[in-house]
CSV table of C-alpha atoms and ligand atoms in Angstrom, one decimal:
chain,number,residue,atom,x,y,z
A,1,MET,CA,-82.2,95.8,155.6
A,2,ASP,CA,-82.5,97.5,152.2
A,3,LEU,CA,-85.7,98.7,150.6
A,4,MET,CA,-86.0,95.7,148.2
A,5,GLN,CA,-85.7,93.2,151.0
A,6,LYS,CA,-88.4,95.1,152.9
A,7,LEU,CA,-90.5,95.0,149.8
A,8,ALA,CA,-90.1,91.3,149.3
A,9,ILE,CA,-91.1,90.6,153.0
A,10,LEU,CA,-94.0,93.1,153.1
A,11,GLY,CA,-95.3,92.2,149.7
A,12,GLU,CA,-95.4,88.5,150.7
A,13,SER,CA,-97.0,89.4,154.0
A,14,ALA,CA,-99.9,91.1,152.2
A,15,ARG,CA,-100.7,88.4,149.8
A,16,TYR,CA,-103.5,86.7,151.9
A,17,ASP,CA,-105.7,89.8,151.7
A,18,VAL,CA,-108.0,89.4,148.7
A,19,SER,CA,-110.0,92.5,149.2
A,20,CYS,CA,-108.5,94.5,146.4
A,21,SER,CA,-109.8,94.9,143.0
A,22,THR,CA,-110.3,97.4,140.2
A,23,SER,CA,-110.7,100.9,141.4
A,24,GLY,CA,-114.1,101.6,140.0
A,25,ILE,CA,-113.5,105.3,139.7
A,26,ASP,CA,-112.4,107.6,137.0
A,27,ARG,CA,-110.3,110.7,137.8
A,28,PRO,CA,-108.2,112.2,135.1
A,29,ASN,CA,-105.2,114.2,135.8
A,30,GLN,CA,-106.3,117.5,134.3
A,31,GLY,CA,-102.7,118.6,133.8
A,32,LYS,CA,-101.7,118.9,137.5
A,33,GLY,CA,-99.9,116.3,139.5
A,34,VAL,CA,-98.9,112.8,138.5
A,35,GLY,CA,-101.1,109.8,137.5
A,36,ASN,CA,-104.7,109.0,136.9
A,37,ALA,CA,-107.3,106.8,138.6
A,38,SER,CA,-109.2,105.0,135.9
A,39,VAL,CA,-112.2,102.7,135.9
A,40,GLY,CA,-109.9,100.0,134.6
A,41,GLY,CA,-108.4,100.1,138.1
A,42,ILE,CA,-105.1,99.2,139.5
A,43,CYS,CA,-103.2,96.7,137.6
A,44,HIS,CA,-103.3,93.1,138.7
A,45,THR,CA,-101.0,90.1,138.6
A,46,TRP,CA,-101.4,86.4,139.3
A,47,THR,CA,-99.4,84.9,142.1
A,48,GLU,CA,-98.2,81.3,141.9
A,49,ASP,CA,-101.2,80.1,143.8
A,50,GLY,CA,-103.5,81.8,141.4
A,51,ARG,CA,-104.5,84.8,143.5
A,52,CYS,CA,-105.2,88.0,141.7
A,53,VAL,CA,-103.2,90.8,143.4
A,54,SER,CA,-102.3,94.4,142.6
A,55,LEU,CA,-98.6,94.8,141.7
A,56,LEU,CA,-97.9,97.1,144.6
A,57,LYS,CA,-99.8,95.5,147.4
A,58,VAL,CA,-97.9,95.8,150.6
A,59,LEU,CA,-98.0,96.1,154.3
A,60,LEU,CA,-96.5,99.2,156.0
A,61,THR,CA,-95.2,96.7,158.5
A,62,ASN,CA,-95.7,93.0,159.3
A,63,HIS,CA,-94.9,93.7,163.0
A,64,CYS,CA,-98.2,93.1,164.8
A,65,ASP,CA,-99.3,93.2,168.4
A,66,TYR,CA,-102.3,91.1,167.7
A,67,ASP,CA,-102.4,87.3,167.6
A,68,CYS,CA,-105.1,86.3,165.1
A,69,ALA,CA,-105.0,82.5,164.8
A,70,TYR,CA,-105.2,82.3,161.0
A,71,CYS,CA,-102.6,85.0,160.2
A,72,ALA,CA,-99.0,84.5,159.1
A,73,ASN,CA,-98.0,87.8,160.7
A,74,ARG,CA,-99.4,87.2,164.1
A,75,ARG,CA,-97.3,88.2,167.1
A,76,SER,CA,-96.6,84.6,168.2
A,77,ASN,CA,-95.1,83.6,164.8
A,78,ASP,CA,-91.3,83.6,164.5
A,79,ILE,CA,-91.0,85.3,161.1
A,80,VAL,CA,-88.7,87.9,159.6
A,81,ARG,CA,-90.2,91.3,160.4
A,82,ALA,CA,-89.8,94.5,158.5
A,83,ALA,CA,-91.3,98.0,158.4
A,84,PHE,CA,-91.3,100.8,155.8
A,85,GLN,CA,-90.9,104.4,156.9
A,86,PRO,CA,-93.7,106.4,155.4
A,87,GLU,CA,-91.1,108.3,153.3
A,88,GLU,CA,-89.7,105.0,152.0
A,89,LEU,CA,-93.0,103.6,150.9
A,90,ALA,CA,-94.1,106.9,149.3
A,91,ASP,CA,-90.8,107.1,147.3
A,92,LEU,CA,-91.1,103.4,146.3
A,93,THR,CA,-94.7,103.8,145.1
A,94,MET,CA,-93.7,106.9,143.0
A,95,ALA,CA,-90.6,105.1,141.6
A,96,PHE,CA,-92.8,102.1,140.5
A,97,TYR,CA,-95.5,104.4,139.2
A,98,ARG,CA,-93.0,106.3,137.1
A,99,ARG,CA,-91.6,103.1,135.7
A,100,ASN,CA,-95.2,102.1,134.8
A,101,TYR,CA,-95.0,99.0,137.0
A,102,ILE,CA,-98.2,99.9,138.9
A,103,GLU,CA,-101.2,102.1,138.7
A,104,GLY,CA,-102.0,102.3,142.3
A,105,LEU,CA,-101.3,101.3,145.9
A,106,PHE,CA,-103.0,98.8,148.2
A,107,LEU,CA,-101.8,99.6,151.7
A,108,SER,CA,-102.5,97.5,154.8
A,109,SER,CA,-100.5,97.0,158.0
A,110,GLY,CA,-100.0,94.9,161.1
A,111,VAL,CA,-101.1,96.7,164.3
A,112,VAL,CA,-98.2,98.5,166.0
A,113,GLN,CA,-98.8,100.1,169.4
A,114,SER,CA,-102.5,100.7,168.7
A,115,PRO,CA,-105.0,101.0,165.7
A,116,ASP,CA,-104.7,104.8,165.9
A,117,HIS,CA,-100.9,104.8,165.9
A,118,THR,CA,-100.8,102.4,162.9
A,119,THR,CA,-103.4,104.5,161.0
A,120,GLU,CA,-101.4,107.7,161.7
A,121,LEU,CA,-98.4,106.1,160.0
A,122,MET,CA,-100.5,105.0,157.0
A,123,ILE,CA,-101.9,108.6,156.8
A,124,ARG,CA,-98.4,110.0,156.8
A,125,THR,CA,-97.6,107.8,153.8
A,126,LEU,CA,-100.7,108.8,151.9
A,127,LEU,CA,-100.1,112.5,152.8
A,128,LEU,CA,-96.7,112.3,151.2
A,129,LEU,CA,-98.1,110.7,148.1
A,130,ARG,CA,-101.0,113.0,147.6
A,131,GLY,CA,-99.3,116.2,149.0
A,132,ARG,CA,-95.6,116.1,148.2
A,133,TYR,CA,-95.8,114.0,145.0
A,134,HIS,CA,-99.3,115.0,143.9
A,135,PHE,CA,-100.0,111.4,143.2
A,136,ASN,CA,-103.4,111.1,141.6
A,137,GLY,CA,-103.5,107.3,141.1
A,138,TYR,CA,-105.8,104.8,142.9
A,139,ILE,CA,-105.2,104.1,146.6
A,140,HIS,CA,-106.9,101.4,148.6
A,141,ALA,CA,-106.2,101.7,152.3
A,142,LYS,CA,-107.1,99.3,155.1
A,143,ALA,CA,-108.8,100.8,158.1
A,144,ILE,CA,-107.6,99.0,161.2
A,145,PRO,CA,-110.6,97.9,163.4
A,146,GLY,CA,-110.8,100.1,166.5
A,147,THR,CA,-109.4,103.2,164.7
A,148,GLY,CA,-111.1,106.4,165.9
A,149,PRO,CA,-113.4,108.4,163.6
A,150,ASP,CA,-111.0,111.5,163.2
A,151,LEU,CA,-108.3,109.3,161.7
A,152,ILE,CA,-110.8,107.4,159.5
A,153,GLU,CA,-111.9,110.8,158.3
A,154,LYS,CA,-108.4,111.7,157.3
A,155,LEU,CA,-107.8,108.3,155.7
A,156,GLY,CA,-111.0,108.5,153.7
A,157,LEU,CA,-110.0,112.0,152.3
A,158,LEU,CA,-106.7,110.5,151.0
A,159,ALA,CA,-107.7,107.1,149.8
A,160,ASP,CA,-110.1,106.1,147.0
A,161,ARG,CA,-111.3,103.0,148.7
A,162,ILE,CA,-111.2,101.9,152.4
A,163,SER,CA,-111.8,98.5,153.7
A,164,VAL,CA,-112.3,97.2,157.2
A,165,ASN,CA,-111.7,93.4,157.2
A,166,MET,CA,-114.5,91.6,159.0
A,167,GLU,CA,-112.6,88.2,158.7
A,168,GLN,CA,-115.1,86.2,160.8
A,169,CYS,CA,-118.8,86.8,160.5
A,170,THR,CA,-119.9,85.9,164.1
A,171,ALA,CA,-118.7,87.5,167.3
A,172,SER,CA,-118.0,84.1,168.8
A,173,SER,CA,-115.6,83.1,166.0
A,174,LEU,CA,-113.9,86.5,166.2
A,175,GLN,CA,-113.4,86.0,169.9
A,176,ALA,CA,-112.0,82.5,169.3
A,177,LEU,CA,-109.7,83.3,166.4
A,178,ALA,CA,-108.9,87.0,166.7
A,179,PRO,CA,-109.2,87.7,170.5
A,180,GLN,CA,-107.8,91.3,170.2
A,181,LYS,CA,-110.6,92.3,167.8
A,182,THR,CA,-114.2,92.8,168.6
A,183,ALA,CA,-117.3,93.0,166.4
A,184,GLN,CA,-117.9,96.5,167.7
A,185,ALA,CA,-114.4,97.6,166.8
A,186,ILE,CA,-115.0,96.4,163.2
A,187,ALA,CA,-118.6,97.7,162.9
A,188,ARG,CA,-117.8,101.2,164.2
A,189,PRO,CA,-115.5,102.3,161.4
A,190,MET,CA,-117.7,100.6,158.8
A,191,GLN,CA,-120.7,102.6,160.1
A,192,PHE,CA,-118.7,105.8,160.1
A,193,ILE,CA,-117.5,105.3,156.6
A,194,ALA,CA,-121.0,104.6,155.4
A,195,SER,CA,-122.5,107.7,157.0
A,196,ARG,CA,-119.6,109.9,156.0
A,197,ARG,CA,-119.9,108.8,152.4
A,198,GLN,CA,-123.6,109.6,152.5
A,199,ALA,CA,-122.9,113.1,153.9
A,200,ASN,CA,-120.1,113.5,151.3
A,201,GLN,CA,-122.5,112.8,148.4
A,202,ASP,CA,-124.7,115.6,149.7
A,203,GLU,CA,-121.7,117.9,150.0
A,204,LEU,CA,-120.7,117.2,146.5
A,205,VAL,CA,-124.1,118.0,145.2
A,206,ARG,CA,-124.0,121.4,146.9
A,207,TYR,CA,-120.3,122.2,146.4
A,208,ARG,CA,-118.7,120.7,143.3
A,209,HIS,CA,-115.2,121.1,144.7
A,210,ALA,CA,-115.9,119.6,148.1
A,211,PRO,CA,-113.2,117.0,148.9
A,212,ALA,CA,-114.3,113.5,148.1
A,213,PHE,CA,-114.4,110.9,150.9
A,214,ALA,CA,-113.5,107.4,149.8
A,215,PRO,CA,-115.1,107.9,146.4
A,216,ALA,CA,-114.7,104.2,145.4
A,217,GLY,CA,-116.6,103.1,148.6
A,218,GLN,CA,-115.7,100.5,151.1
A,219,SER,CA,-115.3,96.8,151.0
A,220,THR,CA,-114.5,93.9,153.4
A,221,GLN,CA,-113.1,90.4,153.4
A,222,ILE,CA,-114.6,87.3,155.1
A,223,ILE,CA,-112.4,84.2,155.6
A,224,VAL,CA,-114.3,81.0,154.6
A,225,GLY,CA,-113.5,77.7,156.3
A,226,ALA,CA,-111.5,78.8,159.3
A,227,SER,CA,-114.5,78.7,161.6
A,228,PRO,CA,-117.7,76.7,161.7
A,229,GLU,CA,-120.1,79.2,160.1
A,230,ARG,CA,-122.3,77.8,157.4
A,231,ASP,CA,-122.8,79.5,154.0
A,232,LEU,CA,-126.2,80.8,155.2
A,233,GLN,CA,-124.6,82.8,158.0
A,234,ILE,CA,-121.9,84.1,155.7
A,235,LEU,CA,-124.4,85.2,153.0
A,236,SER,CA,-126.7,86.7,155.6
A,237,SER,CA,-123.8,88.8,157.0
A,238,ALA,CA,-122.9,89.9,153.5
A,239,GLN,CA,-126.5,90.9,152.8
A,240,LYS,CA,-126.6,92.9,156.0
A,241,LEU,CA,-123.3,94.7,155.1
A,242,TYR,CA,-124.6,95.6,151.7
A,243,ARG,CA,-127.9,96.9,153.2
A,244,ASP,CA,-126.6,98.7,156.3
A,245,TYR,CA,-123.2,100.0,155.2
A,246,HIS,CA,-123.6,100.1,151.4
A,247,LEU,CA,-120.5,98.1,150.8
A,248,LYS,CA,-119.2,98.0,147.3
A,249,ARG,CA,-117.9,94.4,147.6
A,250,VAL,CA,-117.6,91.6,150.1
A,251,TYR,CA,-114.7,89.4,149.3
A,252,TYR,CA,-114.6,85.8,150.3
A,253,SER,CA,-111.2,84.3,151.0
A,254,ALA,CA,-110.9,80.5,151.2
A,255,TYR,CA,-109.0,79.8,154.4
A,256,ILE,CA,-105.4,78.8,153.6
A,257,PRO,CA,-103.7,77.1,156.5
A,258,VAL,CA,-100.4,78.8,157.4
A,259,ASN,CA,-100.3,78.1,161.2
A,260,GLN,CA,-100.4,75.1,163.3
A,261,ASP,CA,-103.2,75.9,165.8
A,262,SER,CA,-105.7,73.8,167.6
A,263,ARG,CA,-108.4,76.3,166.9
A,264,LEU,CA,-108.1,75.9,163.2
A,265,PRO,CA,-108.6,73.2,160.6
A,266,ALA,CA,-105.6,71.0,160.1
A,267,LEU,CA,-102.7,72.3,158.0
A,268,SER,CA,-103.2,69.4,155.5
A,269,GLN,CA,-106.8,70.6,154.8
A,270,PRO,CA,-107.0,71.9,151.2
A,271,PRO,CA,-108.4,75.5,150.9
A,272,PRO,CA,-112.2,75.4,150.2
A,273,LEU,CA,-111.9,77.0,146.8
A,274,LEU,CA,-115.0,75.7,145.3
A,275,ARG,CA,-117.0,76.9,148.3
A,276,GLU,CA,-115.4,80.3,147.9
A,277,HIS,CA,-116.4,80.3,144.2
A,278,ARG,CA,-120.0,79.4,145.0
A,279,LEU,CA,-120.2,82.2,147.6
A,280,TYR,CA,-119.0,84.7,145.0
A,281,GLN,CA,-121.8,83.4,142.6
A,282,ALA,CA,-124.4,83.7,145.4
A,283,ASP,CA,-123.1,87.2,146.3
A,284,TRP,CA,-123.7,88.1,142.7
A,285,LEU,CA,-127.3,86.9,143.0
A,286,LEU,CA,-127.8,89.1,146.1
A,287,ARG,CA,-126.4,92.2,144.5
A,288,PHE,CA,-127.8,92.0,140.9
A,289,TYR,CA,-130.5,89.4,140.7
A,290,HIS,CA,-132.8,90.5,143.6
A,291,PHE,CA,-132.3,87.3,145.6
A,292,ARG,CA,-132.2,87.2,149.4
A,293,SER,CA,-129.9,85.0,151.4
A,294,ASP,CA,-132.9,83.2,153.0
A,295,GLU,CA,-134.2,82.3,149.5
A,296,LEU,CA,-130.9,80.7,148.5
A,297,LEU,CA,-130.3,78.8,151.7
A,298,ASP,CA,-132.2,78.0,154.9
A,299,HIS,CA,-131.7,76.0,158.1
A,300,HIS,CA,-132.5,72.7,156.3
A,301,GLN,CA,-130.0,73.5,153.7
A,302,PRO,CA,-127.4,75.9,155.2
A,303,ASP,CA,-124.6,75.4,152.6
A,304,LEU,CA,-124.4,76.0,148.9
A,305,ASP,CA,-124.6,73.1,146.6
A,306,LEU,CA,-121.0,72.6,145.3
A,307,GLU,CA,-122.2,70.8,142.1
A,308,LEU,CA,-124.6,73.5,140.9
A,309,ASP,CA,-124.3,77.2,140.6
A,310,PRO,CA,-126.7,78.8,143.2
A,311,LYS,CA,-129.2,80.0,140.7
A,312,CYS,CA,-129.6,76.6,139.1
A,313,ALA,CA,-129.8,75.0,142.6
A,314,TRP,CA,-132.6,77.5,143.5
A,315,ALA,CA,-134.5,76.7,140.2
A,316,LEU,CA,-134.3,73.0,140.8
A,317,ARG,CA,-135.9,73.5,144.2
A,318,HIS,CA,-138.7,75.6,142.7
A,319,LEU,CA,-139.7,73.9,139.5
A,320,GLU,CA,-143.2,75.0,140.2
A,321,TYR,CA,-142.2,78.5,138.9
A,322,TYR,CA,-141.4,77.2,135.5
A,323,PRO,CA,-141.7,77.3,132.6
A,324,VAL,CA,-141.6,81.1,132.4
A,325,GLU,CA,-143.2,82.6,129.3
A,326,LEU,CA,-140.7,85.2,127.9
A,327,ASN,CA,-143.4,87.3,126.4
A,328,ARG,CA,-145.2,87.9,129.7
A,329,ALA,CA,-142.7,87.5,132.6
A,330,ASP,CA,-141.7,90.6,134.5
A,331,TYR,CA,-138.0,91.6,134.9
A,332,GLU,CA,-137.6,89.9,138.3
A,333,THR,CA,-139.0,86.6,137.1
A,334,LEU,CA,-136.8,86.6,134.0
A,335,LEU,CA,-133.8,87.1,136.3
A,336,ARG,CA,-134.6,83.9,138.0
A,337,VAL,CA,-134.4,81.8,134.9
A,338,PRO,CA,-131.0,79.9,134.7
A,339,GLY,CA,-129.2,81.1,131.7
A,340,ILE,CA,-130.8,84.6,131.6
A,341,GLY,CA,-128.5,87.3,132.9
A,342,VAL,CA,-129.2,91.0,133.7
A,343,ARG,CA,-128.4,92.2,130.1
A,344,SER,CA,-130.4,89.4,128.5
A,345,ALA,CA,-133.4,90.1,130.7
A,346,GLN,CA,-133.2,93.8,129.8
A,347,LYS,CA,-132.9,93.0,126.0
A,348,ILE,CA,-135.9,90.7,126.2
A,349,ILE,CA,-138.1,93.4,127.9
A,350,ALA,CA,-137.0,96.0,125.4
A,351,ALA,CA,-137.5,93.7,122.3
A,352,ARG,CA,-141.0,92.5,123.3
A,353,ARG,CA,-142.3,96.1,123.4
A,354,GLY,CA,-142.2,96.1,119.6
A,355,HIS,CA,-143.4,92.6,118.8
A,356,ARG,CA,-144.1,89.2,120.2
A,357,LEU,CA,-140.9,87.2,120.7
A,358,ARG,CA,-140.4,83.9,118.9
A,359,LEU,CA,-138.1,81.0,119.9
A,360,GLU,CA,-135.9,81.4,116.8
A,361,GLU,CA,-135.0,85.0,117.9
A,362,LEU,CA,-133.6,84.1,121.3
A,363,LYS,CA,-130.0,83.7,120.2
A,364,ALA,CA,-129.8,87.5,119.7
A,365,PHE,CA,-130.4,88.1,123.4
A,366,ASN,CA,-127.2,86.3,124.6
A,367,LEU,CA,-129.1,83.8,126.7
A,368,THR,CA,-127.3,80.7,127.7
A,369,LEU,CA,-129.8,78.5,125.9
A,370,ARG,CA,-128.1,75.3,127.1
A,371,ARG,CA,-129.5,76.1,130.6
A,372,ALA,CA,-132.4,78.4,129.9
A,373,SER,CA,-134.2,76.1,127.4
A,374,TRP,CA,-135.4,73.8,130.2
A,375,PHE,CA,-137.1,76.7,132.0
A,376,ILE,CA,-138.8,78.8,129.3
A,377,THR,CA,-141.6,79.0,126.8
A,378,CYS,CA,-141.6,81.5,124.1
A,379,ASP,CA,-144.8,82.4,122.4
A,380,GLY,CA,-146.2,79.2,123.9
A,381,GLN,CA,-143.5,77.0,122.5
A,382,TYR,CA,-141.3,75.1,125.0
A,383,GLY,CA,-137.6,75.9,124.9
A,384,ALA,CA,-136.6,72.3,125.2
A,385,ALA,CA,-138.2,69.4,123.4
A,386,ARG,CA,-139.2,67.8,126.7
A,387,VAL,CA,-138.5,68.7,130.3
A,388,PRO,CA,-136.6,65.8,132.0
A,389,PRO,CA,-137.3,64.8,135.7
A,390,ALA,CA,-135.5,66.9,138.3
A,391,GLU,CA,-132.7,64.4,138.9
A,392,SER,CA,-131.8,64.3,135.2
A,393,LEU,CA,-132.1,68.0,135.0
A,394,ARG,CA,-129.6,68.3,138.0
A,395,PHE,CA,-127.2,66.1,136.0
A,396,LEU,CA,-127.6,68.3,132.9
A,397,LEU,CA,-127.1,71.5,134.8
A,398,ALA,CA,-124.2,70.4,137.0
A,399,ASP,CA,-121.3,72.9,136.7
A,400,LYS,CA,-118.7,70.4,135.6
A,401,ALA,CA,-116.5,73.1,134.2
A,402,GLY,CA,-116.6,75.1,137.5
A,403,MET,CA,-115.6,72.0,139.5
A,404,ARG,CA,-112.8,71.1,137.1
A,405,ARG,CA,-111.4,74.6,137.3
A,406,GLN,CA,-111.0,74.5,141.0
A,407,SER,CA,-107.5,73.2,141.7
A,408,PRO,CA,-105.1,74.7,142.3
A,409,LEU,CA,-106.3,78.1,141.3
A,410,GLN,CA,-108.5,80.4,143.4
A,411,LEU,CA,-111.3,81.8,141.3
A,412,GLN,CA,-112.0,85.5,141.2
A,413,MET,CA,-115.4,86.1,139.7
A,414,GLU,CA,-114.5,89.2,137.7
A,415,ASP,CA,-111.4,87.6,136.3
A,416,ILE,CA,-112.8,84.6,134.6
A,417,PRO,CA,-115.2,85.5,131.8
A,418,GLY,CA,-118.4,83.5,131.8
A,419,VAL,CA,-118.5,82.2,135.4
A,420,TYR,CA,-121.1,84.6,136.7
A,421,PRO,CA,-124.4,82.8,137.4
A,422,VAL,CA,-126.7,84.0,134.7
B,1,SF4,S1,-104.3,92.2,163.2
B,1,SF4,FE1,-104.5,90.0,163.0
B,1,SF4,S2,-104.9,89.7,160.8
B,1,SF4,FE2,-104.0,91.7,161.0
B,1,SF4,S3,-101.8,91.5,160.7
B,1,SF4,FE3,-102.2,91.4,162.9
B,1,SF4,S4,-102.4,89.2,163.4
B,1,SF4,FE4,-102.6,89.5,161.2
């Protein structure tokens, strides 16, 4: 099998992993070696089904000893298998980089022999890139659950970002759908990466030239819709990951049926793309809007409302908090007003230090007045002429555009301007 055939197979095998994104780090070349890692990140492309992927996003091999129910590469599937030698993949990456096809590498792998053996092969590839070719571009490497800390250490010193895929957010679903993986085998490398990164930040303060460990942090992916977990469980898990392991991102991947398996939803089931989109919006609220998962959802309402973005849904359930007077409300309260984003809230706080705000000025603060006007007063004046009853308000706030945008494209929050819940 020639290199291009391997690339076609192993690129296709990697496409269901959504946990790659822009690099988030800036590291200029300084005249030595080849390439730069830039905040703009690795380049992306859109696949036919609308997924945003990096141009060189490959598996080292799609041979796998594991048999995860939801995965096209599982051991029990009769598919064409291929494997790169570390030298082949390093050469290919450099050839693509020099042709300007790519700006970085996203490397994952099926599990061959053991997590440690697989990781050693990945490390050999990265050592060639960083050592032989002095490749300075962005590298995102997958850490295989169950890999020992010594190898995670080596991987983290070579890669910019590491991710350990969680896939299922409860031990019972993991046991049912990925029986060779355990919650502990996933949590241990995550824990190690988090504490090693913390120690590395201290080292870098003391020694400016200390080697950086996974400077773009760690991320993970949760598959949505393959198992019975409700949105409340998924968001609570994400919140815990952000808090305990300081993850940069949790990616949500709508389950796409590729296997016939009695443990999974039927193959004819459409991927839950709108649910995935709402989870990304809710995740944004957890990270930047000071919301907690148990505020957005509870046991009476364990799933996100598909018709409303999660912030509007919260506001409609808490109309007693409104209207908010823009001249008095603190920053956290402003963030809870639909239509007011982080930057708008900051601008409002800064502007009102100098004078009392008036309704006519609000356009300058980039508010989405179409939504905010129902929830604010400014200098005692209501934003809207009259506040309709909750049911009418629900109709007015319904995210019709978001619902229209669903099929057949998967939405990636950072890729479509204006879909963040503000
Ligand atoms: S470990 Fe599971 S998810 Fe990963 S490649 Fe193997 S079968 Fe697929």
